[in-house]
Amino acid sequence: MTDQSYDSITHYLDRFWQQAATAIQQVIHDSELQNYAFMLWASFSFIMLAHLLFQYVVNGTSLGNIIQTVLLIATVRILMNHYDDLTSALWDTSEGISSGIQRVTLGTSDLWFASGFIQDVMGAISSEPISWTSPVKIILATFFLYTSSCFLTIMAFVAATWSLWGYVMAKMIGFFMVPLILFERLSWLFDGWLRLFIGFLLYGILARINVILCVISIQAFFDLPSGQLPTGQSFFFSMEHMSDLIGLFCIMMLSIFALISSGKFVGIIAGGGSGFGQNMREIMHSISHMK
């Protein structure tokens, strides 16, 4: 990957984030879409209040049930009114944690530092000239090394942008999931969306940590100072002694495996969460029956 192509990719991703942020605001603040979401809230609220009134007329109902229903309806409306602020705050928290960890460990919070670091290290590697008459093991070793380095650079880009992509996707649809908390038989849809949203936030943190570990492992291999690109340096590998080359290849493969496994790590953490909608009902029930 050349410096020009690297710069064009980073500029594209920066523009994507700017345009995605604009698209989010357009979706959330569109009057027709807002009316649809608030219509869902009003419909479910009416059904709940009508059911509560029916219970009161037929069997009678306690004051606690009335308070529970009103609190649930009001809480859902508050969540809808402040949906943009709440989700943005969670994203900023996730980014703040991951950027802070990178700043402390690598000395920089630049999102694209890892990709640029890997690219510069691979560009600084040199060896004896290789031709078709070279031994097969040397040709294969060189091929696999540079193939794995290119793939690792791509994975570093993906790790930096996948959480952003997922956050944009989840936030665009999440506003319409919030009213479903009111309807118990549909609240599982909101719970699923919440796990999706939190999962992408956690992925941003865990993937950034894995990228940091990739950089640290390469820095340790080449004995490089932390947080600095290998500008002006050259790393020579002798094909007569393959141990160093094999060691670097193993580091590359371990880094790739770690980045690929980031999603599984998130699944282990986020998969254990219970339903938020049901928990909210239980909280409102506890509040309404406090003495």
PDB file of C-alpha atoms in Angstrom:
ATOM      1  CA  MET A   1       0.000   0.000   0.000  1.00  0.00           C
ATOM      2  CA  THR A   2       1.559   3.303  -1.085  1.00  0.00           C
ATOM      3  CA  ASP A   3       1.517   6.510   0.952  1.00  0.00           C
ATOM      4  CA  GLN A   4      -0.877   8.052  -1.561  1.00  0.00           C
ATOM      5  CA  SER A   5      -3.372   5.191  -1.321  1.00  0.00           C
ATOM      6  CA  TYR A   6      -3.066   5.180   2.487  1.00  0.00           C
ATOM      7  CA  ASP A   7      -3.807   8.917   2.666  1.00  0.00           C
ATOM      8  CA  SER A   8      -6.757   8.556   0.296  1.00  0.00           C
ATOM      9  CA  ILE A   9      -8.263   5.801   2.456  1.00  0.00           C
ATOM     10  CA  THR A  10      -7.900   7.796   5.675  1.00  0.00           C
ATOM     11  CA  HIS A  11      -9.408  10.873   4.023  1.00  0.00           C
ATOM     12  CA  TYR A  12     -12.285   8.754   2.716  1.00  0.00           C
ATOM     13  CA  LEU A  13     -12.977   7.338   6.169  1.00  0.00           C
ATOM     14  CA  ASP A  14     -12.895  10.810   7.717  1.00  0.00           C
ATOM     15  CA  ARG A  15     -15.393  12.033   5.112  1.00  0.00           C
ATOM     16  CA  PHE A  16     -17.534   8.959   5.712  1.00  0.00           C
ATOM     17  CA  TRP A  17     -17.765   9.757   9.422  1.00  0.00           C
ATOM     18  CA  GLN A  18     -18.751  13.363   8.708  1.00  0.00           C
ATOM     19  CA  GLN A  19     -21.433  12.358   6.209  1.00  0.00           C
ATOM     20  CA  ALA A  20     -22.652   9.507   8.438  1.00  0.00           C
ATOM     21  CA  ALA A  21     -23.050  11.916  11.360  1.00  0.00           C
ATOM     22  CA  THR A  22     -25.109  14.186   9.105  1.00  0.00           C
ATOM     23  CA  ALA A  23     -27.230  11.239   7.945  1.00  0.00           C
ATOM     24  CA  ILE A  24     -27.930  10.239  11.559  1.00  0.00           C
ATOM     25  CA  GLN A  25     -29.218  13.705  12.384  1.00  0.00           C
ATOM     26  CA  GLN A  26     -31.377  13.728   9.253  1.00  0.00           C
ATOM     27  CA  VAL A  27     -32.989  10.414  10.204  1.00  0.00           C
ATOM     28  CA  ILE A  28     -33.533  11.218  13.877  1.00  0.00           C
ATOM     29  CA  HIS A  29     -34.876  14.731  13.323  1.00  0.00           C
ATOM     30  CA  ASP A  30     -36.996  14.029  10.238  1.00  0.00           C
ATOM     31  CA  SER A  31     -40.539  15.124  11.049  1.00  0.00           C
ATOM     32  CA  GLU A  32     -42.292  12.204   9.312  1.00  0.00           C
ATOM     33  CA  LEU A  33     -40.082   9.577  10.941  1.00  0.00           C
ATOM     34  CA  GLN A  34     -40.463  11.268  14.319  1.00  0.00           C
ATOM     35  CA  ASN A  35     -44.232  11.291  13.913  1.00  0.00           C
ATOM     36  CA  TYR A  36     -44.177   7.571  13.150  1.00  0.00           C
ATOM     37  CA  ALA A  37     -42.118   6.775  16.260  1.00  0.00           C
ATOM     38  CA  PHE A  38     -44.247   8.970  18.517  1.00  0.00           C
ATOM     39  CA  MET A  39     -47.376   7.434  16.981  1.00  0.00           C
ATOM     40  CA  LEU A  40     -46.112   4.029  18.121  1.00  0.00           C
ATOM     41  CA  TRP A  41     -45.554   5.435  21.594  1.00  0.00           C
ATOM     42  CA  ALA A  42     -49.026   7.010  21.679  1.00  0.00           C
ATOM     43  CA  SER A  43     -50.697   3.827  20.402  1.00  0.00           C
ATOM     44  CA  PHE A  44     -49.014   1.559  22.937  1.00  0.00           C
ATOM     45  CA  SER A  45     -49.662   4.084  25.710  1.00  0.00           C
ATOM     46  CA  PHE A  46     -53.351   4.218  24.811  1.00  0.00           C
ATOM     47  CA  ILE A  47     -53.578   0.416  24.796  1.00  0.00           C
ATOM     48  CA  MET A  48     -51.896   0.186  28.201  1.00  0.00           C
ATOM     49  CA  LEU A  49     -54.113   2.882  29.732  1.00  0.00           C
ATOM     50  CA  ALA A  50     -57.254   1.359  28.205  1.00  0.00           C
ATOM     51  CA  HIS A  51     -56.312  -2.042  29.597  1.00  0.00           C
ATOM     52  CA  LEU A  52     -55.654  -0.458  32.981  1.00  0.00           C
ATOM     53  CA  LEU A  53     -59.048   1.271  32.917  1.00  0.00           C
ATOM     54  CA  PHE A  54     -60.755  -2.002  31.977  1.00  0.00           C
ATOM     55  CA  GLN A  55     -59.081  -3.766  34.902  1.00  0.00           C
ATOM     56  CA  TYR A  56     -60.156  -0.954  37.221  1.00  0.00           C
ATOM     57  CA  VAL A  57     -63.797  -1.169  36.106  1.00  0.00           C
ATOM     58  CA  VAL A  58     -64.047  -4.967  36.120  1.00  0.00           C
ATOM     59  CA  ASN A  59     -61.794  -6.139  38.919  1.00  0.00           C
ATOM     60  CA  GLY A  60     -60.420  -2.990  40.433  1.00  0.00           C
ATOM     61  CA  THR A  61     -56.733  -2.223  40.379  1.00  0.00           C
ATOM     62  CA  SER A  62     -54.248  -1.026  42.931  1.00  0.00           C
ATOM     63  CA  LEU A  63     -52.681   2.401  43.013  1.00  0.00           C
ATOM     64  CA  GLY A  64     -49.320   0.704  42.523  1.00  0.00           C
ATOM     65  CA  ASN A  65     -50.337  -0.652  39.111  1.00  0.00           C
ATOM     66  CA  ILE A  66     -51.485   2.797  38.019  1.00  0.00           C
ATOM     67  CA  ILE A  67     -48.210   4.388  39.129  1.00  0.00           C
ATOM     68  CA  GLN A  68     -46.205   1.617  37.443  1.00  0.00           C
ATOM     69  CA  THR A  69     -47.962   2.140  34.112  1.00  0.00           C
ATOM     70  CA  VAL A  70     -47.675   5.929  34.200  1.00  0.00           C
ATOM     71  CA  LEU A  71     -43.989   5.780  35.153  1.00  0.00           C
ATOM     72  CA  LEU A  72     -43.233   3.331  32.348  1.00  0.00           C
ATOM     73  CA  ILE A  73     -45.010   5.482  29.747  1.00  0.00           C
ATOM     74  CA  ALA A  74     -43.279   8.637  30.980  1.00  0.00           C
ATOM     75  CA  THR A  75     -39.843   6.989  31.097  1.00  0.00           C
ATOM     76  CA  VAL A  76     -40.131   5.708  27.543  1.00  0.00           C
ATOM     77  CA  ARG A  77     -41.133   9.174  26.350  1.00  0.00           C
ATOM     78  CA  ILE A  78     -38.116  10.683  28.128  1.00  0.00           C
ATOM     79  CA  LEU A  79     -35.857   8.125  26.447  1.00  0.00           C
ATOM     80  CA  MET A  80     -37.295   9.079  23.067  1.00  0.00           C
ATOM     81  CA  ASN A  81     -36.917  12.808  23.692  1.00  0.00           C
ATOM     82  CA  HIS A  82     -33.267  12.401  24.689  1.00  0.00           C
ATOM     83  CA  TYR A  83     -32.386   9.472  22.416  1.00  0.00           C
ATOM     84  CA  ASP A  84     -29.804  11.408  20.415  1.00  0.00           C
ATOM     85  CA  ASP A  85     -28.068  12.772  23.508  1.00  0.00           C
ATOM     86  CA  LEU A  86     -28.004   9.412  25.307  1.00  0.00           C
ATOM     87  CA  THR A  87     -26.636   7.402  22.383  1.00  0.00           C
ATOM     88  CA  SER A  88     -24.079  10.094  21.556  1.00  0.00           C
ATOM     89  CA  ALA A  89     -22.923  10.139  25.176  1.00  0.00           C
ATOM     90  CA  LEU A  90     -22.457   6.353  25.136  1.00  0.00           C
ATOM     91  CA  TRP A  91     -20.474   6.566  21.881  1.00  0.00           C
ATOM     92  CA  ASP A  92     -18.306   9.376  23.249  1.00  0.00           C
ATOM     93  CA  THR A  93     -17.665   7.299  26.366  1.00  0.00           C
ATOM     94  CA  SER A  94     -16.624   4.289  24.293  1.00  0.00           C
ATOM     95  CA  GLU A  95     -14.350   6.405  22.111  1.00  0.00           C
ATOM     96  CA  GLY A  96     -12.928   8.181  25.144  1.00  0.00           C
ATOM     97  CA  ILE A  97     -11.989   4.899  26.822  1.00  0.00           C
ATOM     98  CA  SER A  98     -10.381   3.397  23.711  1.00  0.00           C
ATOM     99  CA  SER A  99      -8.559   6.631  22.805  1.00  0.00           C
ATOM    100  CA  GLY A 100      -7.351   7.015  26.383  1.00  0.00           C
ATOM    101  CA  ILE A 101      -5.948   3.486  26.459  1.00  0.00           C
ATOM    102  CA  GLN A 102      -4.160   4.088  23.151  1.00  0.00           C
ATOM    103  CA  ARG A 103      -2.772   7.440  24.331  1.00  0.00           C
ATOM    104  CA  VAL A 104      -1.360   5.906  27.502  1.00  0.00           C
ATOM    105  CA  THR A 105       0.161   2.843  25.806  1.00  0.00           C
ATOM    106  CA  LEU A 106       1.321   4.281  22.463  1.00  0.00           C
ATOM    107  CA  GLY A 107       1.643   7.963  23.239  1.00  0.00           C
ATOM    108  CA  THR A 108      -0.928   8.982  20.630  1.00  0.00           C
ATOM    109  CA  SER A 109      -4.701   8.771  20.253  1.00  0.00           C
ATOM    110  CA  ASP A 110      -4.628   8.956  16.443  1.00  0.00           C
ATOM    111  CA  LEU A 111      -7.175   6.444  15.150  1.00  0.00           C
ATOM    112  CA  TRP A 112      -5.086   5.652  12.056  1.00  0.00           C
ATOM    113  CA  PHE A 113      -1.713   5.397  13.807  1.00  0.00           C
ATOM    114  CA  ALA A 114      -1.703   1.586  13.885  1.00  0.00           C
ATOM    115  CA  SER A 115      -2.418   1.203  10.163  1.00  0.00           C
ATOM    116  CA  GLY A 116       0.275   3.738   9.291  1.00  0.00           C
ATOM    117  CA  PHE A 117       2.720   2.079  11.667  1.00  0.00           C
ATOM    118  CA  ILE A 118       2.249  -1.367  10.115  1.00  0.00           C
ATOM    119  CA  GLN A 119       2.553   0.090   6.617  1.00  0.00           C
ATOM    120  CA  ASP A 120       5.779   1.948   7.452  1.00  0.00           C
ATOM    121  CA  VAL A 121       7.348  -1.077   9.137  1.00  0.00           C
ATOM    122  CA  MET A 122       6.621  -3.289   6.152  1.00  0.00           C
ATOM    123  CA  GLY A 123       7.987  -0.621   3.821  1.00  0.00           C
ATOM    124  CA  ALA A 124      11.219  -0.490   5.827  1.00  0.00           C
ATOM    125  CA  ILE A 125      11.890  -4.232   5.539  1.00  0.00           C
ATOM    126  CA  SER A 126      14.513  -5.263   2.997  1.00  0.00           C
ATOM    127  CA  SER A 127      16.259  -8.499   2.069  1.00  0.00           C
ATOM    128  CA  GLU A 128      18.411 -10.031  -0.622  1.00  0.00           C
ATOM    129  CA  PRO A 129      17.005  -9.747  -4.142  1.00  0.00           C
ATOM    130  CA  ILE A 130      14.569 -12.555  -4.882  1.00  0.00           C
ATOM    131  CA  SER A 131      14.061 -14.097  -8.306  1.00  0.00           C
ATOM    132  CA  TRP A 132      12.425 -17.185  -9.742  1.00  0.00           C
ATOM    133  CA  THR A 133      15.739 -19.010  -9.310  1.00  0.00           C
ATOM    134  CA  SER A 134      15.709 -18.435  -5.544  1.00  0.00           C
ATOM    135  CA  PRO A 135      14.949 -21.426  -3.304  1.00  0.00           C
ATOM    136  CA  VAL A 136      11.242 -22.182  -2.993  1.00  0.00           C
ATOM    137  CA  LYS A 137      11.222 -21.695   0.777  1.00  0.00           C
ATOM    138  CA  ILE A 138      12.586 -18.160   0.420  1.00  0.00           C
ATOM    139  CA  ILE A 139       9.991 -17.235  -2.208  1.00  0.00           C
ATOM    140  CA  LEU A 140       7.164 -18.697  -0.119  1.00  0.00           C
ATOM    141  CA  ALA A 141       8.391 -17.036   3.080  1.00  0.00           C
ATOM    142  CA  THR A 142       8.565 -13.629   1.408  1.00  0.00           C
ATOM    143  CA  PHE A 143       5.160 -14.084  -0.214  1.00  0.00           C
ATOM    144  CA  PHE A 144       3.425 -15.099   3.014  1.00  0.00           C
ATOM    145  CA  LEU A 145       5.112 -12.320   4.994  1.00  0.00           C
ATOM    146  CA  TYR A 146       4.009  -9.531   2.693  1.00  0.00           C
ATOM    147  CA  THR A 147       0.564 -11.069   2.179  1.00  0.00           C
ATOM    148  CA  SER A 148       0.010 -11.275   5.926  1.00  0.00           C
ATOM    149  CA  SER A 149       1.272  -7.705   6.411  1.00  0.00           C
ATOM    150  CA  CYS A 150      -1.167  -6.380   3.799  1.00  0.00           C
ATOM    151  CA  PHE A 151      -4.005  -8.333   5.393  1.00  0.00           C
ATOM    152  CA  LEU A 152      -3.032  -7.066   8.852  1.00  0.00           C
ATOM    153  CA  THR A 153      -3.084  -3.472   7.584  1.00  0.00           C
ATOM    154  CA  ILE A 154      -6.565  -4.050   6.158  1.00  0.00           C
ATOM    155  CA  MET A 155      -7.722  -5.626   9.431  1.00  0.00           C
ATOM    156  CA  ALA A 156      -6.386  -2.624  11.367  1.00  0.00           C
ATOM    157  CA  PHE A 157      -8.496  -0.354   9.150  1.00  0.00           C
ATOM    158  CA  VAL A 158     -11.539  -2.593   9.614  1.00  0.00           C
ATOM    159  CA  ALA A 159     -11.071  -2.674  13.384  1.00  0.00           C
ATOM    160  CA  ALA A 160     -10.942   1.119  13.462  1.00  0.00           C
ATOM    161  CA  THR A 161     -14.067   1.599  11.350  1.00  0.00           C
ATOM    162  CA  TRP A 162     -16.354  -1.392  12.000  1.00  0.00           C
ATOM    163  CA  SER A 163     -17.558  -0.081  15.360  1.00  0.00           C
ATOM    164  CA  LEU A 164     -18.289   3.289  13.737  1.00  0.00           C
ATOM    165  CA  TRP A 165     -20.228   1.598  10.929  1.00  0.00           C
ATOM    166  CA  GLY A 166     -22.227  -0.462  13.428  1.00  0.00           C
ATOM    167  CA  TYR A 167     -22.900   2.554  15.648  1.00  0.00           C
ATOM    168  CA  VAL A 168     -24.335   4.497  12.712  1.00  0.00           C
ATOM    169  CA  MET A 169     -26.485   1.544  11.647  1.00  0.00           C
ATOM    170  CA  ALA A 170     -27.771   0.841  15.168  1.00  0.00           C
ATOM    171  CA  LYS A 171     -28.472   4.478  15.975  1.00  0.00           C
ATOM    172  CA  MET A 172     -30.508   5.004  12.805  1.00  0.00           C
ATOM    173  CA  ILE A 173     -32.925   2.209  13.684  1.00  0.00           C
ATOM    174  CA  GLY A 174     -32.832   2.411  17.470  1.00  0.00           C
ATOM    175  CA  PHE A 175     -35.166   5.395  17.759  1.00  0.00           C
ATOM    176  CA  PHE A 176     -38.007   3.246  16.429  1.00  0.00           C
ATOM    177  CA  MET A 177     -37.210   0.429  18.865  1.00  0.00           C
ATOM    178  CA  VAL A 178     -37.665   2.504  22.027  1.00  0.00           C
ATOM    179  CA  PRO A 179     -41.526   2.593  21.958  1.00  0.00           C
ATOM    180  CA  LEU A 180     -41.554  -1.217  21.833  1.00  0.00           C
ATOM    181  CA  ILE A 181     -40.566  -1.270  25.510  1.00  0.00           C
ATOM    182  CA  LEU A 182     -44.206  -0.473  26.316  1.00  0.00           C
ATOM    183  CA  PHE A 183     -45.565  -3.580  24.606  1.00  0.00           C
ATOM    184  CA  GLU A 184     -44.326  -6.581  26.561  1.00  0.00           C
ATOM    185  CA  ARG A 185     -44.608  -9.031  23.676  1.00  0.00           C
ATOM    186  CA  LEU A 186     -42.422  -6.780  21.485  1.00  0.00           C
ATOM    187  CA  SER A 187     -39.954  -5.534  24.084  1.00  0.00           C
ATOM    188  CA  TRP A 188     -37.558  -8.319  23.087  1.00  0.00           C
ATOM    189  CA  LEU A 189     -36.939  -6.414  19.851  1.00  0.00           C
ATOM    190  CA  PHE A 190     -35.669  -3.440  21.830  1.00  0.00           C
ATOM    191  CA  ASP A 191     -33.566  -5.756  23.999  1.00  0.00           C
ATOM    192  CA  GLY A 192     -31.992  -7.227  20.867  1.00  0.00           C
ATOM    193  CA  TRP A 193     -31.266  -3.769  19.473  1.00  0.00           C
ATOM    194  CA  LEU A 194     -29.708  -2.676  22.773  1.00  0.00           C
ATOM    195  CA  ARG A 195     -27.380  -5.690  22.770  1.00  0.00           C
ATOM    196  CA  LEU A 196     -26.449  -4.834  19.184  1.00  0.00           C
ATOM    197  CA  PHE A 197     -25.750  -1.203  20.060  1.00  0.00           C
ATOM    198  CA  ILE A 198     -23.738  -1.998  23.193  1.00  0.00           C
ATOM    199  CA  GLY A 199     -21.920  -4.723  21.271  1.00  0.00           C
ATOM    200  CA  PHE A 200     -20.591  -2.253  18.714  1.00  0.00           C
ATOM    201  CA  LEU A 201     -19.476   0.098  21.488  1.00  0.00           C
ATOM    202  CA  LEU A 202     -17.613  -2.740  23.198  1.00  0.00           C
ATOM    203  CA  TYR A 203     -16.154  -3.826  19.864  1.00  0.00           C
ATOM    204  CA  GLY A 204     -14.670  -0.365  19.412  1.00  0.00           C
ATOM    205  CA  ILE A 205     -12.857  -0.711  22.740  1.00  0.00           C
ATOM    206  CA  LEU A 206     -11.714  -4.336  22.405  1.00  0.00           C
ATOM    207  CA  ALA A 207     -10.677  -3.980  18.761  1.00  0.00           C
ATOM    208  CA  ARG A 208      -8.635  -0.866  19.587  1.00  0.00           C
ATOM    209  CA  ILE A 209      -6.920  -2.769  22.413  1.00  0.00           C
ATOM    210  CA  ASN A 210      -6.110  -5.631  20.030  1.00  0.00           C
ATOM    211  CA  VAL A 211      -4.698  -3.152  17.520  1.00  0.00           C
ATOM    212  CA  ILE A 212      -2.589  -1.629  20.306  1.00  0.00           C
ATOM    213  CA  LEU A 213      -1.258  -5.081  21.194  1.00  0.00           C
ATOM    214  CA  CYS A 214      -0.405  -5.654  17.525  1.00  0.00           C
ATOM    215  CA  VAL A 215       1.633  -2.446  17.458  1.00  0.00           C
ATOM    216  CA  ILE A 216       3.327  -3.267  20.774  1.00  0.00           C
ATOM    217  CA  SER A 217       4.307  -6.745  19.548  1.00  0.00           C
ATOM    218  CA  ILE A 218       5.865  -5.295  16.373  1.00  0.00           C
ATOM    219  CA  GLN A 219       7.607  -2.574  18.368  1.00  0.00           C
ATOM    220  CA  ALA A 220       9.048  -5.216  20.683  1.00  0.00           C
ATOM    221  CA  PHE A 221      10.184  -7.359  17.745  1.00  0.00           C
ATOM    222  CA  PHE A 222      12.091  -4.490  16.101  1.00  0.00           C
ATOM    223  CA  ASP A 223      13.016  -2.769  19.402  1.00  0.00           C
ATOM    224  CA  LEU A 224      11.254   0.467  18.417  1.00  0.00           C
ATOM    225  CA  PRO A 225      10.324   3.313  20.797  1.00  0.00           C
ATOM    226  CA  SER A 226       6.658   3.552  21.730  1.00  0.00           C
ATOM    227  CA  GLY A 227       4.377   5.877  19.772  1.00  0.00           C
ATOM    228  CA  GLN A 228       6.826   6.622  16.954  1.00  0.00           C
ATOM    229  CA  LEU A 229       6.714   5.621  13.311  1.00  0.00           C
ATOM    230  CA  PRO A 230       9.889   3.947  11.988  1.00  0.00           C
ATOM    231  CA  THR A 231      10.732   6.948   9.802  1.00  0.00           C
ATOM    232  CA  GLY A 232      14.073   6.633   8.032  1.00  0.00           C
ATOM    233  CA  GLN A 233      14.815   3.206   9.500  1.00  0.00           C
ATOM    234  CA  SER A 234      15.552   0.015   7.601  1.00  0.00           C
ATOM    235  CA  PHE A 235      15.207  -3.594   8.732  1.00  0.00           C
ATOM    236  CA  PHE A 236      17.273  -6.164   6.845  1.00  0.00           C
ATOM    237  CA  PHE A 237      16.411  -9.860   6.863  1.00  0.00           C
ATOM    238  CA  SER A 238      18.916 -12.450   5.739  1.00  0.00           C
ATOM    239  CA  MET A 239      17.223 -15.260   3.869  1.00  0.00           C
ATOM    240  CA  GLU A 240      19.955 -17.616   5.007  1.00  0.00           C
ATOM    241  CA  HIS A 241      18.622 -17.341   8.566  1.00  0.00           C
ATOM    242  CA  MET A 242      14.860 -17.776   8.452  1.00  0.00           C
ATOM    243  CA  SER A 243      14.177 -17.695  12.199  1.00  0.00           C
ATOM    244  CA  ASP A 244      13.646 -13.913  12.383  1.00  0.00           C
ATOM    245  CA  LEU A 245      11.420 -13.970   9.316  1.00  0.00           C
ATOM    246  CA  ILE A 246       9.354 -16.815  10.745  1.00  0.00           C
ATOM    247  CA  GLY A 247       9.079 -14.966  14.055  1.00  0.00           C
ATOM    248  CA  LEU A 248       7.731 -11.846  12.353  1.00  0.00           C
ATOM    249  CA  PHE A 249       5.293 -13.954  10.337  1.00  0.00           C
ATOM    250  CA  CYS A 250       4.008 -15.581  13.552  1.00  0.00           C
ATOM    251  CA  ILE A 251       3.470 -12.139  15.098  1.00  0.00           C
ATOM    252  CA  MET A 252       1.510 -11.083  12.020  1.00  0.00           C
ATOM    253  CA  MET A 253      -0.693 -14.178  12.134  1.00  0.00           C
ATOM    254  CA  LEU A 254      -1.299 -13.819  15.875  1.00  0.00           C
ATOM    255  CA  SER A 255      -2.293 -10.180  15.376  1.00  0.00           C
ATOM    256  CA  ILE A 256      -4.671 -11.078  12.555  1.00  0.00           C
ATOM    257  CA  PHE A 257      -6.259 -13.837  14.644  1.00  0.00           C
ATOM    258  CA  ALA A 258      -6.689 -11.448  17.591  1.00  0.00           C
ATOM    259  CA  LEU A 259      -8.427  -8.831  15.437  1.00  0.00           C
ATOM    260  CA  ILE A 260     -10.712 -11.429  13.867  1.00  0.00           C
ATOM    261  CA  SER A 261     -11.599 -12.730  17.344  1.00  0.00           C
ATOM    262  CA  SER A 262     -12.583  -9.286  18.665  1.00  0.00           C
ATOM    263  CA  GLY A 263     -16.201  -9.893  17.681  1.00  0.00           C
ATOM    264  CA  LYS A 264     -16.259 -13.178  19.613  1.00  0.00           C
ATOM    265  CA  PHE A 265     -14.869 -11.461  22.693  1.00  0.00           C
ATOM    266  CA  VAL A 266     -17.671  -8.899  22.471  1.00  0.00           C
ATOM    267  CA  GLY A 267     -20.239 -11.688  22.138  1.00  0.00           C
ATOM    268  CA  ILE A 268     -18.993 -13.237  25.378  1.00  0.00           C
ATOM    269  CA  ILE A 269     -19.458  -9.942  27.226  1.00  0.00           C
ATOM    270  CA  ALA A 270     -22.634  -8.584  25.618  1.00  0.00           C
ATOM    271  CA  GLY A 271     -24.339 -11.966  25.278  1.00  0.00           C
ATOM    272  CA  GLY A 272     -24.833 -12.302  29.012  1.00  0.00           C
ATOM    273  CA  GLY A 273     -27.036  -9.240  29.403  1.00  0.00           C
ATOM    274  CA  SER A 274     -30.652  -9.616  30.470  1.00  0.00           C
ATOM    275  CA  GLY A 275     -33.600  -7.878  28.844  1.00  0.00           C
ATOM    276  CA  PHE A 276     -33.614  -4.143  29.466  1.00  0.00           C
ATOM    277  CA  GLY A 277     -37.323  -3.847  28.749  1.00  0.00           C
ATOM    278  CA  GLN A 278     -38.277  -6.466  31.330  1.00  0.00           C
ATOM    279  CA  ASN A 279     -35.860  -4.960  33.836  1.00  0.00           C
ATOM    280  CA  MET A 280     -37.471  -1.553  33.367  1.00  0.00           C
ATOM    281  CA  ARG A 281     -40.882  -3.046  34.113  1.00  0.00           C
ATOM    282  CA  GLU A 282     -39.532  -4.624  37.285  1.00  0.00           C
ATOM    283  CA  ILE A 283     -37.943  -1.337  38.366  1.00  0.00           C
ATOM    284  CA  MET A 284     -41.197   0.550  37.829  1.00  0.00           C
ATOM    285  CA  HIS A 285     -43.050  -2.167  39.719  1.00  0.00           C
ATOM    286  CA  SER A 286     -40.654  -1.833  42.656  1.00  0.00           C
ATOM    287  CA  ILE A 287     -40.964   1.960  42.695  1.00  0.00           C
ATOM    288  CA  SER A 288     -44.749   1.859  42.538  1.00  0.00           C
ATOM    289  CA  HIS A 289     -44.933  -0.551  45.493  1.00  0.00           C
ATOM    290  CA  MET A 290     -42.471   1.254  47.732  1.00  0.00           C
ATOM    291  CA  LYS A 291     -43.771   1.944  51.205  1.00  0.00           C
TER     292      LYS A 291
END
